[in-house]
Coordinates of C-alpha atoms in Angstrom, one line a residue:
X250 CA 70.2 65.5 129.3
X251 CA 70.4 69.2 129.8
X252 CA 66.8 70.6 130.1
X253 CA 65.7 74.3 129.9
X254 CA 62.3 75.4 131.0
X255 CA 61.0 78.6 129.4
X256 CA 58.2 79.9 131.5
X257 CA 57.1 83.1 133.4
X258 CA 55.2 84.1 136.5
X259 CA 54.0 87.4 137.8
X260 CA 51.2 89.2 139.6
X261 CA 49.3 89.4 136.3
X262 CA 50.2 86.0 134.8
X263 CA 49.9 84.1 138.1
X264 CA 51.9 81.1 139.3
X265 CA 50.3 78.1 137.6
X266 CA 52.9 77.7 134.8
X267 CA 55.9 77.7 137.1
X268 CA 54.2 75.5 139.7
X269 CA 53.5 72.7 137.3
X270 CA 56.9 73.1 135.6
X271 CA 58.5 72.5 139.0
X272 CA 56.6 69.2 139.3
X273 CA 57.7 68.1 135.8
X274 CA 61.3 69.2 136.5
X275 CA 61.7 66.5 139.1
X276 CA 61.8 64.0 136.2
X277 CA 65.1 65.3 135.0
X278 CA 68.5 65.6 136.6
X279 CA 70.1 68.7 134.9
X280 CA 67.5 71.4 134.9
X281 CA 67.6 75.2 134.3
X282 CA 64.9 77.8 133.9
X283 CA 64.8 80.9 131.6
X284 CA 62.4 83.6 132.9
X285 CA 61.6 87.3 132.6
X286 CA 62.0 89.1 136.0
X287 CA 58.5 90.3 136.1
X288 CA 56.7 91.9 139.1
X289 CA 55.7 89.3 141.7
X290 CA 57.5 86.5 139.9
X291 CA 58.5 83.2 141.6
X292 CA 62.1 83.3 140.4
X293 CA 63.4 83.3 143.9
X294 CA 61.5 80.2 144.7
X295 CA 62.8 78.1 141.8
X296 CA 65.4 75.7 143.2
X297 CA 67.2 75.4 140.0
X298 CA 69.6 77.7 138.1
X299 CA 67.6 80.6 136.5
X300 CA 68.7 82.6 133.5
X301 CA 66.9 86.0 133.8
X302 CA 66.1 87.1 130.3
X303 CA 66.5 90.7 129.2
X304 CA 63.5 90.4 126.8
X305 CA 60.9 88.1 125.4
X306 CA 62.8 87.8 122.1
X307 CA 63.0 84.3 120.7
X308 CA 66.5 85.2 119.5
X309 CA 67.7 85.7 123.0
X310 CA 66.3 82.3 123.9
X311 CA 68.0 80.7 120.8
X312 CA 71.3 82.2 121.8
X313 CA 70.9 80.8 125.3
X314 CA 70.2 77.3 124.0
X315 CA 73.2 77.4 121.7
X316 CA 75.6 78.9 124.3
X317 CA 74.7 76.3 127.0
X318 CA 74.1 73.4 124.6
X319 CA 70.7 72.3 126.0
X320 CA 69.2 69.0 124.8
X321 CA 65.5 69.6 125.6
X322 CA 63.5 72.8 125.7
X323 CA 60.3 72.8 127.7
X324 CA 58.0 75.7 126.7
X325 CA 55.2 76.6 129.0
X326 CA 54.3 80.0 127.7
X327 CA 51.2 81.3 125.8
X328 CA 53.1 84.0 123.9
X329 CA 55.4 81.5 122.2
X330 CA 53.8 80.4 119.0
X331 CA 54.1 77.4 116.7
X332 CA 56.1 79.7 114.3
X333 CA 58.5 80.6 117.2
X334 CA 58.9 76.9 117.9
X335 CA 59.7 76.2 114.3
X336 CA 62.4 78.9 114.3
X337 CA 63.9 77.6 117.5
X338 CA 64.0 74.1 116.0
X339 CA 65.5 75.4 112.8
X340 CA 68.2 77.4 114.5
X341 CA 69.2 74.9 117.3
X342 CA 67.9 71.5 116.4
X343 CA 66.8 71.1 120.1
X344 CA 64.1 68.7 121.1
X345 CA 61.0 70.6 122.2
X346 CA 58.3 69.7 124.7
X347 CA 55.4 72.2 124.5
X348 CA 52.6 72.7 127.1
X349 CA 49.2 73.5 125.7
X350 CA 45.9 74.2 127.5
X351 CA 43.6 75.6 124.7
X352 CA 44.2 73.3 121.7
X353 CA 46.6 75.4 119.7
X354 CA 49.0 74.5 116.8
X355 CA 52.5 73.6 117.9
X356 CA 55.8 72.7 116.2
X357 CA 57.2 70.3 118.8
X358 CA 58.4 66.8 119.5
X359 CA 56.2 66.3 122.5
X360 CA 52.9 68.0 123.2
X361 CA 51.7 68.0 126.8
X362 CA 48.2 68.9 127.8
X363 CA 47.6 67.9 131.4
X364 CA 44.0 69.0 131.7
X365 CA 41.5 66.2 132.4
X366 CA 39.5 67.2 129.3
X367 CA 42.3 66.8 126.8
X368 CA 42.6 64.0 124.4
X369 CA 45.1 63.2 121.6
X370 CA 42.5 63.5 118.8
X371 CA 42.1 67.2 119.7
X372 CA 45.5 67.8 118.0
X373 CA 44.9 66.2 114.6
X374 CA 46.5 68.5 112.1
X375 CA 47.8 70.9 114.7
X376 CA 51.2 69.2 115.4
X377 CA 53.9 67.4 113.4
X378 CA 53.1 63.9 112.3
X379 CA 55.6 62.3 114.6
X380 CA 54.8 64.5 117.6
X381 CA 54.3 62.4 120.8
X382 CA 50.9 63.4 122.4
X383 CA 50.6 63.3 126.1
X384 CA 47.0 64.4 126.9
X385 CA 44.6 64.0 129.8
X386 CA 44.5 63.3 133.5
X387 CA 47.0 60.4 133.3
X388 CA 49.6 63.0 132.5
X389 CA 48.5 65.4 135.3
X390 CA 51.3 67.2 137.1
X391 CA 50.2 66.9 140.7
X392 CA 52.3 67.8 143.7
X393 CA 53.4 64.9 145.9
X394 CA 51.5 66.3 148.9
X395 CA 48.2 65.6 147.1
X396 CA 49.0 61.9 146.5
X397 CA 49.8 61.6 150.2
X398 CA 46.7 63.5 151.3
X399 CA 44.4 61.5 149.0
X400 CA 45.0 58.5 151.3
X401 CA 43.9 60.4 154.3
X402 CA 40.4 60.8 155.6
X403 CA 40.2 64.2 157.3
X404 CA 37.6 65.8 159.6
X405 CA 35.9 68.6 157.7
X406 CA 37.1 71.7 159.6
X407 CA 35.9 74.2 156.9
X408 CA 32.6 74.5 155.2
X409 CA 34.2 76.2 152.2
X410 CA 37.7 76.5 150.8
X411 CA 38.3 79.3 148.3
X412 CA 41.3 79.5 146.0
X413 CA 41.3 81.5 142.8
X414 CA 45.0 81.2 142.0
X415 CA 48.0 82.7 143.7
X416 CA 47.3 86.3 142.6
X417 CA 43.5 86.4 142.0
X418 CA 43.8 89.4 139.8
X419 CA 40.0 89.9 139.6
X420 CA 39.7 89.8 143.4
X421 CA 37.1 87.0 143.2
X422 CA 38.0 85.5 146.5
X423 CA 36.7 88.5 148.4
X424 CA 33.5 88.7 146.3
X425 CA 32.7 85.0 146.7
X426 CA 33.5 84.9 150.4
X427 CA 31.3 87.9 151.0
X428 CA 28.3 86.2 149.4
X429 CA 28.6 83.0 151.5
X430 CA 26.5 82.6 154.7
X431 CA 28.2 84.3 157.7
X432 CA 27.6 81.2 159.8
X433 CA 29.9 79.1 157.6
X434 CA 33.6 78.5 158.3
X435 CA 35.5 79.7 155.3
X436 CA 39.2 79.2 154.4
X437 CA 40.8 81.5 151.7
X438 CA 44.1 80.5 150.3
X439 CA 46.2 83.1 148.4
X440 CA 49.8 84.4 148.1
X441 CA 51.7 87.4 149.3
X442 CA 51.8 88.6 145.6
X443 CA 48.0 89.1 145.7
X444 CA 47.5 92.9 145.1
X445 CA 44.1 92.6 146.9
X446 CA 45.7 91.1 150.0
X447 CA 45.0 94.2 152.2
X448 CA 41.3 94.0 151.4
X449 CA 41.3 90.3 152.2
X450 CA 42.9 90.9 155.5
X451 CA 40.3 93.4 156.4
X452 CA 37.5 91.0 155.4
X453 CA 39.0 88.2 157.6
X454 CA 39.5 90.6 160.5
X455 CA 35.8 91.8 160.3
X456 CA 34.5 88.2 159.9
X457 CA 35.6 85.7 162.5
X458 CA 34.2 82.8 160.4
X459 CA 36.8 83.6 157.6
X460 CA 40.5 82.7 157.9
X461 CA 43.1 83.8 155.4
X462 CA 46.0 81.4 154.5
X463 CA 48.9 83.3 152.8
X464 CA 51.6 81.3 151.1
X465 CA 50.2 78.1 152.7
X466 CA 52.7 75.2 152.4
X467 CA 50.1 72.5 152.6
X468 CA 47.2 73.3 150.4
X469 CA 46.4 69.6 150.0
X470 CA 45.6 69.2 153.7
X471 CA 43.5 72.4 153.7
X472 CA 41.5 71.2 150.7
X473 CA 41.0 67.8 152.2
X474 CA 39.7 69.4 155.4
X475 CA 37.0 71.3 153.5
X476 CA 33.4 70.3 152.8
X477 CA 33.3 72.2 149.5
X478 CA 36.0 73.8 147.3
X479 CA 35.5 76.9 145.2
X480 CA 38.4 76.9 142.9
X481 CA 39.6 78.2 139.6
X482 CA 39.3 76.0 136.5
X483 CA 43.0 75.5 136.5
X484 CA 45.5 72.9 137.7
X485 CA 43.6 72.9 141.0
X486 CA 40.9 70.9 139.2
X487 CA 43.2 67.9 138.8
X488 CA 44.1 68.1 142.4
X489 CA 40.5 68.3 143.5
X490 CA 39.7 65.3 141.3
X491 CA 42.5 63.3 142.9
X492 CA 41.2 64.1 146.4
X493 CA 37.6 63.2 145.2
X494 CA 36.5 66.5 146.6
X495 CA 33.2 68.3 146.1
X496 CA 33.9 71.5 144.2
X497 CA 32.7 74.4 142.2
X498 CA 34.9 75.5 139.3
X499 CA 35.2 79.2 138.6
X500 CA 36.2 80.1 135.0
X501 CA 37.5 83.7 134.6
X502 CA 40.1 83.6 131.8
X503 CA 39.9 82.1 128.4
X504 CA 42.6 79.4 128.9
X505 CA 40.4 77.9 131.6
X506 CA 37.4 77.6 129.3
X507 CA 38.1 74.1 127.8
X508 CA 38.4 72.6 131.3
X509 CA 35.3 74.5 132.5
X510 CA 33.2 73.4 129.5
X511 CA 34.3 69.8 130.0
X512 CA 33.4 69.9 133.7
X513 CA 30.0 71.4 132.9
X514 CA 29.2 68.6 130.4
X515 CA 30.2 66.1 133.0
X516 CA 27.7 67.5 135.5
X517 CA 30.1 69.4 137.7
X518 CA 29.2 72.8 139.1
X519 CA 30.8 75.6 137.0
X520 CA 30.4 79.4 137.0
X521 CA 31.8 81.7 134.3
X522 CA 33.0 85.1 135.5
X523 CA 34.2 87.1 132.5
X524 CA 32.6 90.4 133.5

């Protein structure tokens, strides 16, 4: 089966879509990606063939599917609508697996919502009758390192671990770390694509209790070594739940709201930051 993933990453979008797609991609043998070459994208880190798109046009994607005769299209993109999916299906006949995070209509063969709060009944009337629904924590796409780390009991080296996504476009890591007690050991994880990296480096230099981890290759171990996690209400939540870690979820974009609301109802600590 030839599989094409349509997804993007950038300084503005973040890395979450591509990161989870790479976990799912391991389930298939013949995989390619179609991505826009946006600023700060992870294209160079995708260890599969990548078609760099010239535009966001659905017709360019349709042409690509036809030209290379793909069998399955995996869509992980908020800008691709149910109508777009219907057109792709009409023009190519390809099987479609669509990611969803915010309970939207889709015209697909498989609907995948990996958030712990998701359930199949959420999609009643929103997807075709024969659509296969894969919803909830049992379908979570978690990196292998977390399953390994979940079996380990680590000494708590850090009082707080902060991670607000790879790009942290609102610079929340700096604000949150600055408000924590100066006698607490704080680990901040981010990426080299973070536009506020210079400010974070200054913060870490001026505060010996704070250490900055840039492009860390073992986030699971770092999280497991921390007493409390302060993390975005994103895929990090599933990873924290697997580790059975104590955490506070920060919700700062609308696609995180369903997970944040679910966590709040379950009694987890949640903070909304939309200002």
